[in-house]
Short mmCIF file of C-alpha atoms in Angstrom, two decimals:
data_model
loop_
_atom_site.label_atom_id
_atom_site.label_comp_id
_atom_site.label_asym_id
_atom_site.label_seq_id
_atom_site.Cartn_x
_atom_site.Cartn_y
_atom_site.Cartn_z
CA MET W 1 68.09 93.83 33.65
CA SER W 2 71.65 93.56 34.97
CA ASP W 3 72.56 91.12 37.72
CA LEU W 4 72.63 92.22 41.34
CA VAL W 5 76.16 92.17 42.76
CA VAL W 6 76.40 90.72 46.28
CA SER W 7 79.70 90.54 48.17
CA LEU W 8 80.17 87.84 50.80
CA PRO W 9 83.03 87.03 53.17
CA ALA W 10 84.65 83.60 53.04
CA GLU W 11 82.49 82.15 55.82
CA GLY W 12 80.48 79.46 54.04
CA LEU W 13 77.64 81.80 53.16
CA ARG W 14 78.00 81.34 49.43
CA GLU W 15 77.38 77.61 49.65
CA ALA W 16 74.54 78.07 52.14
CA ILE W 17 72.74 80.59 49.95
CA GLY W 18 72.76 78.31 46.92
CA GLU W 19 71.90 79.36 43.39
CA VAL W 20 69.98 82.61 42.97
CA PRO W 21 69.03 83.78 39.46
CA ASP W 22 70.34 87.11 38.20
CA VAL W 23 72.86 87.55 41.03
CA GLU W 24 76.63 87.79 40.77
CA PHE W 25 78.33 86.78 44.01
CA VAL W 26 81.83 88.08 44.72
CA GLU W 27 84.07 87.38 47.70
CA TRP W 28 85.18 90.32 49.81
CA ASP W 29 86.13 90.44 53.47
CA LEU W 30 86.51 94.27 53.47
CA ALA W 31 90.23 93.91 54.27
CA GLY W 32 91.52 94.21 50.69
CA ASP W 33 90.56 96.03 47.53
CA ALA W 34 86.89 95.90 46.60
CA PRO W 35 86.15 93.46 43.77
CA ARG W 36 83.68 95.90 42.15
CA SER W 37 83.23 99.66 42.23
CA SER W 38 79.49 99.20 42.80
CA ILE W 39 77.97 96.47 45.01
CA ASP W 40 74.26 96.12 45.66
CA ILE W 41 74.51 94.18 48.94
CA VAL W 42 77.68 94.08 51.03
CA VAL W 43 77.79 91.42 53.77
CA PRO W 44 80.75 92.14 56.09
CA PRO W 45 82.41 89.34 58.06
CA TYR W 46 80.65 88.34 61.29
CA TRP W 47 83.82 88.91 63.27
CA GLY W 48 85.78 92.08 62.67
CA GLY W 49 83.90 94.83 64.46
CA ASN W 50 82.69 98.19 63.23
CA ARG W 51 86.03 99.52 61.95
CA GLN W 52 85.86 97.30 58.87
CA LEU W 53 82.92 99.38 57.61
CA ALA W 54 85.34 102.22 56.76
CA ALA W 55 86.41 100.16 53.72
CA LEU W 56 83.01 100.91 52.15
CA ALA W 57 84.19 104.44 51.36
CA ALA W 58 85.89 102.93 48.30
CA VAL W 59 82.70 101.50 46.77
CA ASN W 60 79.19 102.50 45.85
CA ALA W 61 77.19 100.23 48.18
CA ARG W 62 73.39 100.19 48.05
CA LEU W 63 72.91 98.15 51.25
CA VAL W 64 75.10 96.74 54.01
CA GLN W 65 73.71 93.55 55.53
CA TRP W 66 75.19 93.28 59.02
CA GLN W 67 75.48 89.79 60.52
CA SER W 68 74.65 90.79 64.11
CA ILE W 69 71.49 92.11 65.72
CA GLY W 70 73.49 94.74 67.61
CA TYR W 71 74.95 97.56 65.55
CA ASN W 72 76.07 100.06 68.20
CA GLY W 73 79.04 102.08 66.96
CA ALA W 74 78.48 101.21 63.29
CA GLU W 75 77.56 104.77 62.31
CA LYS W 76 81.00 105.98 63.36
CA TYR W 77 82.64 104.07 60.47
CA LEU W 78 79.81 103.60 57.98
CA PRO W 79 80.09 106.11 55.11
CA ALA W 80 77.33 108.71 55.13
CA GLY W 81 74.25 107.76 53.18
CA VAL W 82 74.90 103.99 53.13
CA PRO W 83 71.92 102.07 54.58
CA LEU W 84 72.59 99.23 57.01
CA ALA W 85 70.27 96.37 57.93
CA ASN W 86 70.84 94.30 61.05
CA ALA W 87 70.41 90.53 61.36
CA ALA W 88 67.10 90.37 63.19
CA THR W 89 65.55 86.88 62.73
CA VAL W 90 69.02 85.23 62.70
CA HIS W 91 70.27 85.16 66.30
CA GLU W 92 67.22 85.35 68.55
CA ALA W 93 66.70 81.61 68.98
CA SER W 94 70.36 80.82 69.72
CA THR W 95 70.78 83.75 72.10
CA ALA W 96 67.62 82.77 73.95
CA GLU W 97 68.88 79.19 74.21
CA LEU W 98 72.12 80.35 75.78
CA ALA W 99 70.34 82.76 78.14
CA LEU W 100 68.16 79.95 79.39
CA GLY W 101 71.12 77.56 79.51
CA LEU W 102 73.14 80.01 81.60
CA ALA W 103 70.20 80.58 83.94
CA LEU W 104 69.55 76.86 84.36
CA ALA W 105 73.23 76.10 84.93
CA ALA W 106 73.59 78.87 87.50
CA GLN W 107 70.34 78.03 89.29
CA ARG W 108 70.95 74.28 89.50
CA GLY W 109 74.65 74.43 90.39
CA ILE W 110 76.00 72.87 87.20
CA PRO W 111 79.40 74.69 87.39
CA ASP W 112 79.91 73.40 90.95
CA PHE W 113 78.95 69.86 89.94
CA VAL W 114 81.38 69.96 87.00
CA ARG W 115 84.23 71.14 89.24
CA ALA W 116 83.42 68.47 91.80
CA GLY W 117 83.25 65.86 89.04
CA ASP W 118 86.66 66.89 87.73
CA ALA W 119 88.00 66.19 91.23
CA HIS W 120 86.00 62.91 91.52
CA ARG W 121 84.01 64.31 94.45
CA TRP W 122 80.34 63.44 95.12
CA GLU W 123 78.96 66.70 96.56
CA LEU W 124 75.27 66.50 97.35
CA ARG W 125 73.80 70.00 97.56
CA SER W 126 70.45 71.64 96.96
CA TYR W 127 70.15 74.57 94.57
CA PRO W 128 67.31 76.93 93.60
CA SER W 129 64.92 75.99 90.82
CA ILE W 130 63.82 77.94 87.80
CA ALA W 131 60.25 76.82 88.55
CA ASP W 132 58.27 79.32 90.63
CA ARG W 133 60.93 82.01 90.27
CA ARG W 134 60.07 85.63 89.48
CA VAL W 135 61.85 86.34 86.18
CA LEU W 136 62.35 89.89 84.89
CA LEU W 137 62.98 90.35 81.16
CA VAL W 138 64.80 93.65 80.59
CA GLY W 139 64.10 94.72 77.04
CA TYR W 140 61.25 93.22 75.06
CA GLY W 141 62.56 92.79 71.54
CA GLY W 142 63.14 89.62 69.58
CA VAL W 143 65.63 88.05 71.99
CA SER W 144 63.51 88.59 75.10
CA LYS W 145 60.44 87.30 73.32
CA ALA W 146 62.39 84.18 72.34
CA ILE W 147 63.56 83.75 75.95
CA GLU W 148 59.97 84.11 77.14
CA ALA W 149 58.79 81.46 74.69
CA ARG W 150 61.43 79.04 75.96
CA LEU W 151 60.49 79.74 79.57
CA ALA W 152 56.88 78.81 78.87
CA GLY W 153 57.30 75.25 80.13
CA PHE W 154 59.33 76.16 83.22
CA GLU W 155 56.47 77.47 85.37
CA THR W 156 58.00 80.87 86.09
CA HIS W 157 56.38 84.22 86.87
CA ILE W 158 57.46 86.65 84.14
CA THR W 159 57.61 90.45 84.26
CA ARG W 160 58.58 92.41 81.16
CA ILE W 161 60.15 95.85 81.10
CA ALA W 162 61.26 98.01 78.16
CA ARG W 163 61.86 101.63 77.23
CA THR W 164 58.15 102.40 76.99
CA ALA W 165 55.22 100.88 78.86
CA ARG W 166 52.77 99.17 76.54
CA GLU W 167 50.77 96.08 75.74
CA GLU W 168 52.27 93.82 73.09
CA GLN W 169 51.84 90.36 71.64
CA ASN W 170 54.33 87.67 72.62
CA LEU W 171 55.39 84.86 70.30
CA ALA W 172 52.42 82.77 71.46
CA GLY W 173 50.07 85.47 70.21
CA GLU W 174 49.06 86.52 73.72
CA THR W 175 48.73 90.17 74.68
CA VAL W 176 51.06 90.88 77.60
CA ALA W 177 51.85 93.92 79.70
CA VAL W 178 55.26 95.58 79.35
CA ARG W 179 56.34 98.00 82.05
CA GLY W 180 58.48 101.07 81.29
CA PHE W 181 62.08 101.71 82.33
CA ALA W 182 60.77 104.30 84.79
CA GLU W 183 59.70 101.33 86.93
CA LEU W 184 63.06 99.53 86.76
CA ALA W 185 64.03 99.93 90.43
CA GLU W 186 60.68 98.58 91.59
CA ALA W 187 60.82 95.69 89.11
CA LEU W 188 64.36 94.75 90.18
CA ALA W 189 63.35 94.65 93.84
CA GLU W 190 60.72 92.03 92.96
CA ALA W 191 62.94 89.87 90.73
CA GLU W 192 64.77 86.64 91.50
CA VAL W 193 66.21 86.13 87.99
CA VAL W 194 66.96 89.10 85.71
CA MET W 195 67.64 88.50 82.02
CA ILE W 196 69.07 91.51 80.15
CA ALA W 197 68.53 91.69 76.38
CA VAL W 198 68.51 95.38 75.51
CA PRO W 199 70.43 97.06 72.67
CA LEU W 200 73.43 99.14 73.73
CA THR W 201 72.43 102.79 73.40
CA ALA W 202 73.22 106.01 75.21
CA GLU W 203 70.22 105.26 77.43
CA THR W 204 71.17 101.67 78.28
CA ARG W 205 74.94 102.14 78.71
CA GLY W 206 75.58 101.74 82.44
CA MET W 207 71.89 100.99 82.97
CA PHE W 208 72.81 98.51 85.72
CA GLY W 209 74.97 100.53 88.08
CA ALA W 210 75.51 100.31 91.81
CA ALA W 211 72.02 101.55 92.66
CA GLU W 212 70.26 99.14 90.31
CA LEU W 213 72.31 96.16 91.46
CA ALA W 214 71.69 97.14 95.09
CA ALA W 215 67.95 97.04 94.36
CA LEU W 216 68.14 93.30 93.62
CA PRO W 217 67.17 90.91 96.42
CA ASP W 218 69.89 88.87 98.08
CA GLY W 219 70.72 85.80 96.00
CA ALA W 220 69.22 87.17 92.78
CA LEU W 221 70.72 85.98 89.48
CA LEU W 222 71.70 88.49 86.79
CA VAL W 223 71.92 87.05 83.26
CA ASN W 224 73.38 89.36 80.59
CA VAL W 225 73.13 88.41 76.91
CA ALA W 226 72.92 92.03 75.72
CA ARG W 227 76.21 93.97 75.68
CA GLY W 228 78.83 94.25 78.41
CA PRO W 229 78.63 98.03 78.94
CA VAL W 230 74.93 97.78 79.88
CA VAL W 231 76.26 96.69 83.29
CA ASP W 232 78.80 98.67 85.34
CA THR W 233 81.51 96.04 85.75
CA ASP W 234 83.07 97.57 88.88
CA ALA W 235 79.69 97.72 90.61
CA LEU W 236 78.95 94.14 89.58
CA VAL W 237 82.31 92.88 90.84
CA ALA W 238 81.68 94.57 94.20
CA GLU W 239 78.29 92.85 94.59
CA LEU W 240 79.65 89.48 93.49
CA GLN W 241 82.69 89.64 95.75
CA ALA W 242 80.37 90.41 98.65
CA GLY W 243 78.47 87.23 97.76
CA ARG W 244 75.16 89.08 97.70
CA ILE W 245 74.04 88.32 94.13
CA ARG W 246 75.00 85.91 91.34
CA ALA W 247 75.77 86.43 87.65
CA ALA W 248 75.73 84.46 84.40
CA LEU W 249 77.32 86.53 81.64
CA ASP W 250 77.73 85.99 77.92
CA VAL W 251 79.01 89.55 77.54
CA THR W 252 81.43 91.59 79.63
CA ASP W 253 83.05 95.01 79.75
CA PRO W 254 85.90 94.90 78.77
CA GLU W 255 85.65 92.23 76.11
CA PRO W 256 87.44 89.92 75.62
CA LEU W 257 87.82 89.75 79.39
CA PRO W 258 91.55 89.93 80.29
CA ALA W 259 93.00 86.89 82.05
CA ASP W 260 93.79 88.92 85.17
CA HIS W 261 90.38 90.59 85.47
CA PRO W 262 88.77 90.19 88.92
CA LEU W 263 85.46 89.14 87.37
CA TRP W 264 86.95 85.70 86.61
CA ASP W 265 87.48 85.03 90.32
CA CYS W 266 84.15 86.31 91.61
CA PRO W 267 82.08 83.71 93.44
CA ASN W 268 78.79 82.54 91.94
CA THR W 269 79.77 83.77 88.48
CA LEU W 270 79.43 81.92 85.18
CA ILE W 271 81.00 83.43 82.05
CA SER W 272 80.71 82.43 78.39
CA PRO W 273 82.74 84.27 75.69
CA HIS W 274 79.99 86.18 73.81
CA VAL W 275 78.70 83.19 71.87
CA GLY W 276 74.95 83.78 72.20
CA GLY W 277 74.19 83.95 68.50
CA ASP W 278 77.10 81.86 67.27
CA SER W 279 75.59 78.40 66.83
CA THR W 280 74.76 76.03 63.98
CA ALA W 281 71.49 77.91 63.55
CA MET W 282 73.31 81.05 62.38
CA LEU W 283 74.54 80.08 58.91
CA PRO W 284 71.25 78.82 57.43
CA ARG W 285 69.28 81.67 58.98
CA MET W 286 71.77 84.25 57.73
CA ALA W 287 71.65 82.71 54.27
CA ALA W 288 67.84 82.84 54.32
CA LEU W 289 67.92 86.53 55.29
CA ILE W 290 70.34 87.35 52.47
CA ARG W 291 68.11 85.50 49.98
CA ARG W 292 65.13 87.53 51.18
CA GLN W 293 67.07 90.78 50.86
CA ILE W 294 68.08 89.84 47.30
CA GLY W 295 64.45 89.16 46.47
CA ARG W 296 63.37 92.50 47.87
CA LEU W 297 65.96 94.43 45.87
CA GLN W 298 65.08 92.53 42.72
CA ALA W 299 61.41 93.41 43.29
CA GLY W 300 62.21 97.07 43.97
CA GLU W 301 61.06 96.74 47.58
CA ARG W 302 62.44 98.13 50.83
CA PRO W 303 64.90 95.74 52.54
CA GLU W 304 64.13 94.11 55.88
CA ASN W 305 65.62 95.33 59.16
CA LEU W 306 66.87 98.77 58.09
CA VAL W 307 68.36 100.32 61.22
CA ILE W 308 70.67 103.00 59.75
CA GLY W 309 69.84 105.21 56.81
CA ASP W 310 66.78 105.20 54.59
CA TRP W 311 65.72 103.56 51.37
CA ALA W 312 64.75 105.54 48.31
#
């Protein structure tokens, strides 16, 4: 049996994966010539976007292992017939941590305290809690389930909404009710904190427009760890400039956010630069996923997380 050929970018993955029998690892960042004409698993660089996938036209690739959960736009550049697996299991914990961190910081006034501290000012103010708040999780995939698990000790009232209404198990093994997107306006009107963690699709692009944002109660907090285009930026800026709602955003549209964009100067707005999944947890979890994918191919099994293409 010949060795599997796995290409990795120069991001520390090779060392993190360790020794794997019957595997030849080659370095390739998709920017130069391919090191082999046939590669069993291609792992593109984490940063670089979808355009880099066009380089796969020069090789016979059995599987592309993407390093992000989101893969919107990948099909535009991925050669026809090449299967792609996303990085489910890698980023959920870190993204949920940041979502909760953004919500806590925004609720408890941390940005204001930091600014006051920089100016050596003691500013005693009261801010809203997370406890007792009505939290709406928009999307109920791995990230939202991880957010829910981390909210378990914060004494919140959680509502879940996703594309289809259903009952589903959460990470604690409890069966919970999930409402459908048809009820979004009603759910928003009841929410005090909204956490968005949906994939970017034709259905979710612009999902939070002027009407949806207007449905939120005064003072509501919108947390977006999904993708920027899920929210209509102009509509959000209008609501924020009016001081009616608040926002904590790890993603924006456009992205990166230009220095002169009005979103930077909106009141009650906290922005992080799309770092939800980019923590110390990523490298070992990504390495573990690649090891599992190698094991599945060696055993003649279907890879995990196939989101584009099929597996013969």
